[in-house]
Coordinates of C-alpha atoms and ligand atoms in Angstrom, one line a residue:
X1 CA 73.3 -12.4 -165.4
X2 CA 75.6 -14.0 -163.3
X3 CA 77.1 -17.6 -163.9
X4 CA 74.5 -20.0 -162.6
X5 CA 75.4 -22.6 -159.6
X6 CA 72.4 -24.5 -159.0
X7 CA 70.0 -25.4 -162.0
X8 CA 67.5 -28.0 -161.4
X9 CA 65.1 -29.0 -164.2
X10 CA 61.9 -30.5 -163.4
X11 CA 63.2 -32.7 -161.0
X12 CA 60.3 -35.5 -159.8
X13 CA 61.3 -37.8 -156.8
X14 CA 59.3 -40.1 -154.6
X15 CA 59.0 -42.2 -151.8
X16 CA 58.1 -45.8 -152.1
X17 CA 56.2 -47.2 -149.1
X18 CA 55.9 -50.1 -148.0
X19 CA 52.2 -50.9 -149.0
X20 CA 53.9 -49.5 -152.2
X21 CA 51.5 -47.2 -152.3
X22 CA 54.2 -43.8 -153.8
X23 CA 54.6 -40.9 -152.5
X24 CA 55.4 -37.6 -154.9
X25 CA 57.2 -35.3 -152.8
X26 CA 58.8 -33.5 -155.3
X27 CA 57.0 -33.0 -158.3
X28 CA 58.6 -31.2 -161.3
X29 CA 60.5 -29.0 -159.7
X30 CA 62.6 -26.4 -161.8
X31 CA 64.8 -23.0 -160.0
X32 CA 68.0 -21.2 -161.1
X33 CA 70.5 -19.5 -158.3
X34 CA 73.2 -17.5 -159.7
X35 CA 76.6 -17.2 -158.2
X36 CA 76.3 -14.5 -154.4
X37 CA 73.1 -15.0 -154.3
X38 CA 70.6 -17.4 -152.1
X39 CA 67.0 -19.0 -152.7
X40 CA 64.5 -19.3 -149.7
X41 CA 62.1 -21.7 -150.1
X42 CA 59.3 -21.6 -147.8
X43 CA 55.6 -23.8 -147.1
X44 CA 54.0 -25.7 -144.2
X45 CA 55.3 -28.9 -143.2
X46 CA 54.4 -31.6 -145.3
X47 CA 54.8 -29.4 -148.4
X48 CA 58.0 -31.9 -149.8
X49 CA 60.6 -28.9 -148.6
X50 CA 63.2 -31.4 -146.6
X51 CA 62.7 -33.9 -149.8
X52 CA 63.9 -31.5 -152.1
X53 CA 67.0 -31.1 -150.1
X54 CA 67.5 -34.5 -149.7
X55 CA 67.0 -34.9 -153.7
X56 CA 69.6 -32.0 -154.7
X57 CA 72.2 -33.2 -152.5
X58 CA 71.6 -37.2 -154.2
X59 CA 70.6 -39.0 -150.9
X60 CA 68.6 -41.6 -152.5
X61 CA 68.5 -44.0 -150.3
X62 CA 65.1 -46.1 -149.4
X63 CA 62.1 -45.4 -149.4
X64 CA 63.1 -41.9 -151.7
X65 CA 64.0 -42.6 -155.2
X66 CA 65.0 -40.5 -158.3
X67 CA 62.4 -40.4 -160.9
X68 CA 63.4 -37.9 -163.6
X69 CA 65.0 -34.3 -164.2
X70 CA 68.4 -32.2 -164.1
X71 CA 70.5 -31.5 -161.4
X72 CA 73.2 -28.9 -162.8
X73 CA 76.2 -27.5 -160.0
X74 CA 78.3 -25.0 -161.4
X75 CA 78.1 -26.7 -164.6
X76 CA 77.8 -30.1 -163.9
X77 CA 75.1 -32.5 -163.7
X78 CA 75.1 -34.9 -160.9
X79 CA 71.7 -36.2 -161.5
X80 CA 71.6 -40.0 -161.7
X81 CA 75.3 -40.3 -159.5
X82 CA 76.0 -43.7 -157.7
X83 CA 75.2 -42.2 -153.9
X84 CA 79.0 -43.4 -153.0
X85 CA 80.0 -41.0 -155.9
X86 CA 77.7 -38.3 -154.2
X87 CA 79.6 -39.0 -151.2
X88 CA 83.0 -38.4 -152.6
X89 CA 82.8 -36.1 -155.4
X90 CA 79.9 -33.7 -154.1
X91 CA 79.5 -33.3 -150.9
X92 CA 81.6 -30.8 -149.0
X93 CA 83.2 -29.5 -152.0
X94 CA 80.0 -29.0 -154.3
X95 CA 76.7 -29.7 -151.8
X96 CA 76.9 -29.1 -148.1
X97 CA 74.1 -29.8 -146.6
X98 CA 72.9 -29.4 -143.0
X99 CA 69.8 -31.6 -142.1
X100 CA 67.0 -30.0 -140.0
X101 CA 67.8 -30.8 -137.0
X102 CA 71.3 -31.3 -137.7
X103 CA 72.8 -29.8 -133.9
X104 CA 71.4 -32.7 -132.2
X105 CA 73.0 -35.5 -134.6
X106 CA 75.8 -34.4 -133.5
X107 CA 77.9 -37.2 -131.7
X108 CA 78.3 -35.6 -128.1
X109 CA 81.4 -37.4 -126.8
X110 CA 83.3 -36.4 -129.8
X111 CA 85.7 -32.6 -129.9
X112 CA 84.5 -30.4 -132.4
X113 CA 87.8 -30.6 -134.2
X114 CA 87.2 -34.4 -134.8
X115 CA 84.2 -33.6 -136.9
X116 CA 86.1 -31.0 -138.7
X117 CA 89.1 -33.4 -139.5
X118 CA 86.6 -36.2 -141.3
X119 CA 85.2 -33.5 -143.1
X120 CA 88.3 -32.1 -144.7
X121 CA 90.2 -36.0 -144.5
X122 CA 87.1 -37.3 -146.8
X123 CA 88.3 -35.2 -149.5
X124 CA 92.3 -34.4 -148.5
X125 CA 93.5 -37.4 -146.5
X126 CA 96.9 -36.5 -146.7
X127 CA 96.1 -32.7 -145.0
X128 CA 97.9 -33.1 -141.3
X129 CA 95.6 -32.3 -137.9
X130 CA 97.8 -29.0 -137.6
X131 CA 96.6 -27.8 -140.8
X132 CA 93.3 -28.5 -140.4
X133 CA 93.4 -27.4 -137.0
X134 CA 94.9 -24.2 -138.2
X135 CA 92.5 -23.8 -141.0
X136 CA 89.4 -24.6 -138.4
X137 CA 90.7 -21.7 -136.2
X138 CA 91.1 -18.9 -138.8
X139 CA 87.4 -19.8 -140.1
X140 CA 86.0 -19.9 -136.6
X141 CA 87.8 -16.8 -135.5
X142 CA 86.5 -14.8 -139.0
X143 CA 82.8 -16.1 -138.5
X144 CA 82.8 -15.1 -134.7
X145 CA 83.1 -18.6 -133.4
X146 CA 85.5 -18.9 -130.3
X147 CA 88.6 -21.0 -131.2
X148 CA 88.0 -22.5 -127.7
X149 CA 85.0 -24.3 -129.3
X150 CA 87.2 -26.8 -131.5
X151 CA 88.5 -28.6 -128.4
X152 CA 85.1 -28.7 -126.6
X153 CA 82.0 -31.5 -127.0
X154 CA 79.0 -31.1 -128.7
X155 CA 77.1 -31.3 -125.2
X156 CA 79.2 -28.8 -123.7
X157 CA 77.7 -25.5 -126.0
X158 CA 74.8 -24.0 -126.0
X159 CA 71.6 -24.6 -128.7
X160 CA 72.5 -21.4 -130.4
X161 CA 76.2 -22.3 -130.5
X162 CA 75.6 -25.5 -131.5
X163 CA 74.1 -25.0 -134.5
X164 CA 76.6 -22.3 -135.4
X165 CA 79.3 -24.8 -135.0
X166 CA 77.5 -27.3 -137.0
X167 CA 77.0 -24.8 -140.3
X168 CA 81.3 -23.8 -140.0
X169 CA 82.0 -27.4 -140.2
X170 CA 79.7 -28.4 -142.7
X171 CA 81.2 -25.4 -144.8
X172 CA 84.7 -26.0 -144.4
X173 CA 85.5 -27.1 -147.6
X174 CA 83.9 -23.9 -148.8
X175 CA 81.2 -25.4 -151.4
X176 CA 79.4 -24.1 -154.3
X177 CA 76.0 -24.8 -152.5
X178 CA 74.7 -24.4 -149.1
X179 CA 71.7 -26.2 -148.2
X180 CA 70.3 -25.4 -144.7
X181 CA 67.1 -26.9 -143.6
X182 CA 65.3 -24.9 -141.3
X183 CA 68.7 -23.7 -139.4
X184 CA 67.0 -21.2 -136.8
X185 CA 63.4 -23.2 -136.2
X186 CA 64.6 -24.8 -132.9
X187 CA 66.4 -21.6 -131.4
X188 CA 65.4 -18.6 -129.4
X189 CA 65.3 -15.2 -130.9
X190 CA 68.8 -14.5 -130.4
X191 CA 70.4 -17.5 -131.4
X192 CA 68.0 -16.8 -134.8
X193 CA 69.3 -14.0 -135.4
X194 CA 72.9 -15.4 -135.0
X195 CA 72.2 -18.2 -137.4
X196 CA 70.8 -15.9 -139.9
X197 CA 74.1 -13.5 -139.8
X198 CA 76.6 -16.3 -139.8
X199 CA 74.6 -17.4 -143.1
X200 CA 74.9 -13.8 -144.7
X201 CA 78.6 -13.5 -143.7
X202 CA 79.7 -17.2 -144.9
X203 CA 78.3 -15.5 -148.4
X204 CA 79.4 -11.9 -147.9
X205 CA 83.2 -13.6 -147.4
X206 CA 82.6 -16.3 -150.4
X207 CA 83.2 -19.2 -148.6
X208 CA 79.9 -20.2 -150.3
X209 CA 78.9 -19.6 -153.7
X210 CA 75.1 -19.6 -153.4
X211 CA 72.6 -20.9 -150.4
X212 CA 68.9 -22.4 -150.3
X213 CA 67.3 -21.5 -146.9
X214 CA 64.4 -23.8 -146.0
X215 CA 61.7 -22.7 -143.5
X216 CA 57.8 -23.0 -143.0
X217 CA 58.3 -19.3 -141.9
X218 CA 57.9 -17.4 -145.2
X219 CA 58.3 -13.7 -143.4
X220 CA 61.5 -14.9 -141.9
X221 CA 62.9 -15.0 -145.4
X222 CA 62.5 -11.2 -146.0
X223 CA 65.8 -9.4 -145.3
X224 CA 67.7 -13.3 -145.7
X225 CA 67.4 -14.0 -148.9
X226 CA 67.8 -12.6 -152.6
X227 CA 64.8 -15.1 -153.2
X228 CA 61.6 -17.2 -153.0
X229 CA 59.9 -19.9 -153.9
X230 CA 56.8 -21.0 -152.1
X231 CA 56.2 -24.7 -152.5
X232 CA 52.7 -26.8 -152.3
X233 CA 52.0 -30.4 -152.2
X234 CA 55.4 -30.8 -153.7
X235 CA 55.0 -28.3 -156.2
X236 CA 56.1 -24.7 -156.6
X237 CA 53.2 -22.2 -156.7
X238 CA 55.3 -19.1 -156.6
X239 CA 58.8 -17.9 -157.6
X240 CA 59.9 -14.3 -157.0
X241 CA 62.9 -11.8 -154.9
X242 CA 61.8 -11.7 -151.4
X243 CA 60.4 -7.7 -151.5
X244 CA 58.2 -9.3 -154.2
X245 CA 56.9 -12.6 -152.2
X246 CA 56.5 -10.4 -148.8
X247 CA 54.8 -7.7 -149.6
X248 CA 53.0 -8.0 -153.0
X249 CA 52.3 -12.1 -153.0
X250 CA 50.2 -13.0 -156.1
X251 CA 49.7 -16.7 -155.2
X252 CA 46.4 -17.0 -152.6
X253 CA 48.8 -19.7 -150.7
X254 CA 51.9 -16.8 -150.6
X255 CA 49.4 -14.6 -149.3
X256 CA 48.1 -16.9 -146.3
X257 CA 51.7 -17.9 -145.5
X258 CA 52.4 -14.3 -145.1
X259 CA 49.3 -14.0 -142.2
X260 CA 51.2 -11.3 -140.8
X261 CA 51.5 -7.5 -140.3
X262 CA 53.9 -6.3 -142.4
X263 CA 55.7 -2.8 -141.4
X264 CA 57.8 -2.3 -144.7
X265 CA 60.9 -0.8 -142.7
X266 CA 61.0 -3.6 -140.2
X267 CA 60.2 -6.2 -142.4
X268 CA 57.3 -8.4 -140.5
X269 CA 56.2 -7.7 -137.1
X270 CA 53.5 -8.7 -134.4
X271 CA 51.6 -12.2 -134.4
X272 CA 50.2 -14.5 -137.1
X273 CA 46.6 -13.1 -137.5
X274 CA 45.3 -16.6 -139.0
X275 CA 46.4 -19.7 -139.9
X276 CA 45.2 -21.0 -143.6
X277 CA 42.4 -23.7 -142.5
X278 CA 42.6 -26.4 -143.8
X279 CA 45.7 -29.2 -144.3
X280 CA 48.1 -30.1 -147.7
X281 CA 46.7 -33.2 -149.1
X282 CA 48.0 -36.5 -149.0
X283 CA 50.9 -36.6 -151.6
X284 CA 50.2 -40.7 -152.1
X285 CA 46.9 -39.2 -154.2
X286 CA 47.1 -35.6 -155.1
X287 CA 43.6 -33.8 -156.5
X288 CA 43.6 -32.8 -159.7
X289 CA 43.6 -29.6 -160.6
X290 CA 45.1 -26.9 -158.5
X291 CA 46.6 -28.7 -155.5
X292 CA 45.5 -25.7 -153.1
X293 CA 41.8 -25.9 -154.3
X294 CA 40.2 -27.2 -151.4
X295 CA 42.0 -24.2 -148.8
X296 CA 41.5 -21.9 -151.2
X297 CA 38.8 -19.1 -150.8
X298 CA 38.8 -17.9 -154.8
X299 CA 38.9 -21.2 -155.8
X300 CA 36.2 -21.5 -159.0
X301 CA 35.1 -25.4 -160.7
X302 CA 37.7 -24.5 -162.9
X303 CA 40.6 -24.6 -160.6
X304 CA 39.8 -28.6 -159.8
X305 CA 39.3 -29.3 -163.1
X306 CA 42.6 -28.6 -165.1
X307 CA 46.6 -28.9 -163.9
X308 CA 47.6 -25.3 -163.6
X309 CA 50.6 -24.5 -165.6
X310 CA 53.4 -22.0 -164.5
X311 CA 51.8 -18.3 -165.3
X312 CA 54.7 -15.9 -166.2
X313 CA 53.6 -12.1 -165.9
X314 CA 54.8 -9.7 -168.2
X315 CA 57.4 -8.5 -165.6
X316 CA 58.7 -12.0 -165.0
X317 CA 56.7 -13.4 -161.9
X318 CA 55.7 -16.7 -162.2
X319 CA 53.0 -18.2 -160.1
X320 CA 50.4 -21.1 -160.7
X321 CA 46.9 -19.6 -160.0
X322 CA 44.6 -19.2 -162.6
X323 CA 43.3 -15.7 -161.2
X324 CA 44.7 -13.3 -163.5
X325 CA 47.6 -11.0 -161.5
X326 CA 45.3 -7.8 -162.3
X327 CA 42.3 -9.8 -160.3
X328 CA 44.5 -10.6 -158.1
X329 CA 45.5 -7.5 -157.0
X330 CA 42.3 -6.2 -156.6
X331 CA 40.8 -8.6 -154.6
X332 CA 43.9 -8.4 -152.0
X333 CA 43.5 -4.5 -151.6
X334 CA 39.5 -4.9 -151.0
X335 CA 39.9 -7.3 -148.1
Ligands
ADP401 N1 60.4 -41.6 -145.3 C1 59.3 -41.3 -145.8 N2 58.4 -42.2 -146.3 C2 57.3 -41.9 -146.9 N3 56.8 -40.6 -147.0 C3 57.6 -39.6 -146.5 C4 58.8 -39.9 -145.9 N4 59.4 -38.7 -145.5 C5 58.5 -37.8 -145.8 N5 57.4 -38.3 -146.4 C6 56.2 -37.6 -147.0 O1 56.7 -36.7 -148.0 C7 56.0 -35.5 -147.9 C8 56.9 -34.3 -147.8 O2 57.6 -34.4 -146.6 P1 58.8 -33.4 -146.2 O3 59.7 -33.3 -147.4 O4 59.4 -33.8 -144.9 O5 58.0 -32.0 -146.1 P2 58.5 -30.6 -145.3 O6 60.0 -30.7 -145.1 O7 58.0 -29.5 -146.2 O8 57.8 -30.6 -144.0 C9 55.0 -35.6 -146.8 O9 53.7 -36.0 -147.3 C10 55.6 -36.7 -145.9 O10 54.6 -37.4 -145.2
MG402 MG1 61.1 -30.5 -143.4

């Protein structure tokens, strides 16, 4: 096994509302990445996917609040940190983490270069602009980025381009942990596609040590990342590599995220056949009982009438169902 970056350990967070009625977005979240490789972590929206981000990286700021668990990078737990001290000690260096959405934050009348100097001066004030200018240009040039872009404005590139800058800046400082949040949603195919091989290089090269990429596209994942986790009304409902999520789900909720037609040498091809019917419920009141009941099509009394626990399989899959894996597959290969 390889040394571990990222442990988290039943981490629960929340939002408090104003009617101060809560909101559990995460809810006893627990995952492992090991140093060179990268987690997807897929689900519709509303599943608590950007919260989780938000949570690992420490942005606790109002209305989300830290309730209990572990946060372990590289070693070192930074659950429970003063958000100033997240600021300073973590992120860059530890965390990066690119928001979804992140290209259009960016402040259009400022160069690119500028953003690339506060990043590095938050942690090395003393590094001159030639140096980091210097620096900027080598990383640029080796992840395919024309140099010409550091002395251009955000509004002056492309969508595609845009969000390619914004991932080299945000990993400048070369961290232990990449957190992208839905990077390629807003692009064209192409631009996707560019994303998604700027990702793989910045890992290939080691300029990060590990990377969770967060989409509602579970088939996207296949061929991106090492791994998987599916997540449901804040929970997770199924861990496993990619090859195992894709194309042998055991979770009924993997299964209808993966609506697709699968052509094993291309990964996933042609159009969503059906959506899942149905909505997540509302996190301020979860059901009891399995959370995907309601959508679910094998669901039995049983299933709304105890929490499901985490079901390990002999071979190591875990997934919260209470179908046994053997049922399961069977009822998969009959429909
Ligand atoms: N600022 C907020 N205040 C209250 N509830 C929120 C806030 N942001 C998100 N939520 C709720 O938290 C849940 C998870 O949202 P989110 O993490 O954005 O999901 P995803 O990224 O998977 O789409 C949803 O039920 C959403 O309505
Ligand atoms: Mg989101």
């Amino acid at each position: 096994m390889g040394k571990v970056m990222l442990e988290v350990k039943d981490l629960k967070t929340k939002y408090v509302t104003r009617l101060r009625e809560d909101v559990y977005a995460v809810d006893g979240v627990s995952l492992k990445i090991e140093e060179g490789k990268s987690l997807g972590v897929a689900g519709e929206s509303g599943c608590g996917k950007s919260t989780l981000a938000l949570s690992l990286m420490g942005y606790y700021f109002p209305p989300l609040h830290y309730m209990s668990g572990d946060i372990i990078v590289d070693g070192k737990n930074i659950s429970g940190m003063k958000p100033d001290d997240v600021r300073k000690k973590v992120l860059g260096t530890e965390i990066a983490y690119i928001p979804q959405a992140a290209m259009n934050a960016l402040n259009p009348t400022q160069k690119i270069i500028r953003f690339i100097e506060d990043v590095i001066h938050a942690h090395e004030p003393n590094m001159s602009k030639k140096d980091i200018y210097d620096l900027a240009k080598e990383r640029f040039g080796i992840l395919g980025l024309p140099a010409e872009v550091l002395e251009k404005h955000a509004v002056e590139l492309s969508g595609g381009m845009k969000q390619r800058t914004v991932i080299a800046i945000s990993t400048i400082l070369s961290p232990k942990v990449l957190i992208a949040d839905e990077p390629s949603s807003a692009l064209d195919v192409t631009s996707q596609k560019m994303v998604i091989k700027m990702m793989r290089d910045l890992m290939e090269k080691g300029y990060i040590k590990s990377m969770i990429f967060i989409t509602h596209e579970l088939p996207l994942l296949y061929n991106v990342t090492d791994d998987i986790m599916v997540m449901y009304a804040g929970q997770i409902v199924e861990i496993g590599t990619a090859k195992e999520m894709v194309f042998d789900p055991l979770h009924p909720y993997t299964k209808g995220l993966m609506g697709s037609i699968i052509v094993p040498e291309e990964g996933v091809r042609g159009k969503k056949l059906a959506a899942i019917p149905g909505t997540p419920p509302n996190l301020k009141h979860p059901p009891k009982g399995c959370r995907f009941a309601e959508r679910c099509k094998y669901a039995t009394p049983t299933c709304r009438g105890m929490e499901i626990p985490n079901i390990e399989t002999a071979d190591g899959r875990v997934y919260r169902c209470l179908m046994s894996e053997r049922k399961i597959r069977g009822v998969y290969e009959n429909e």
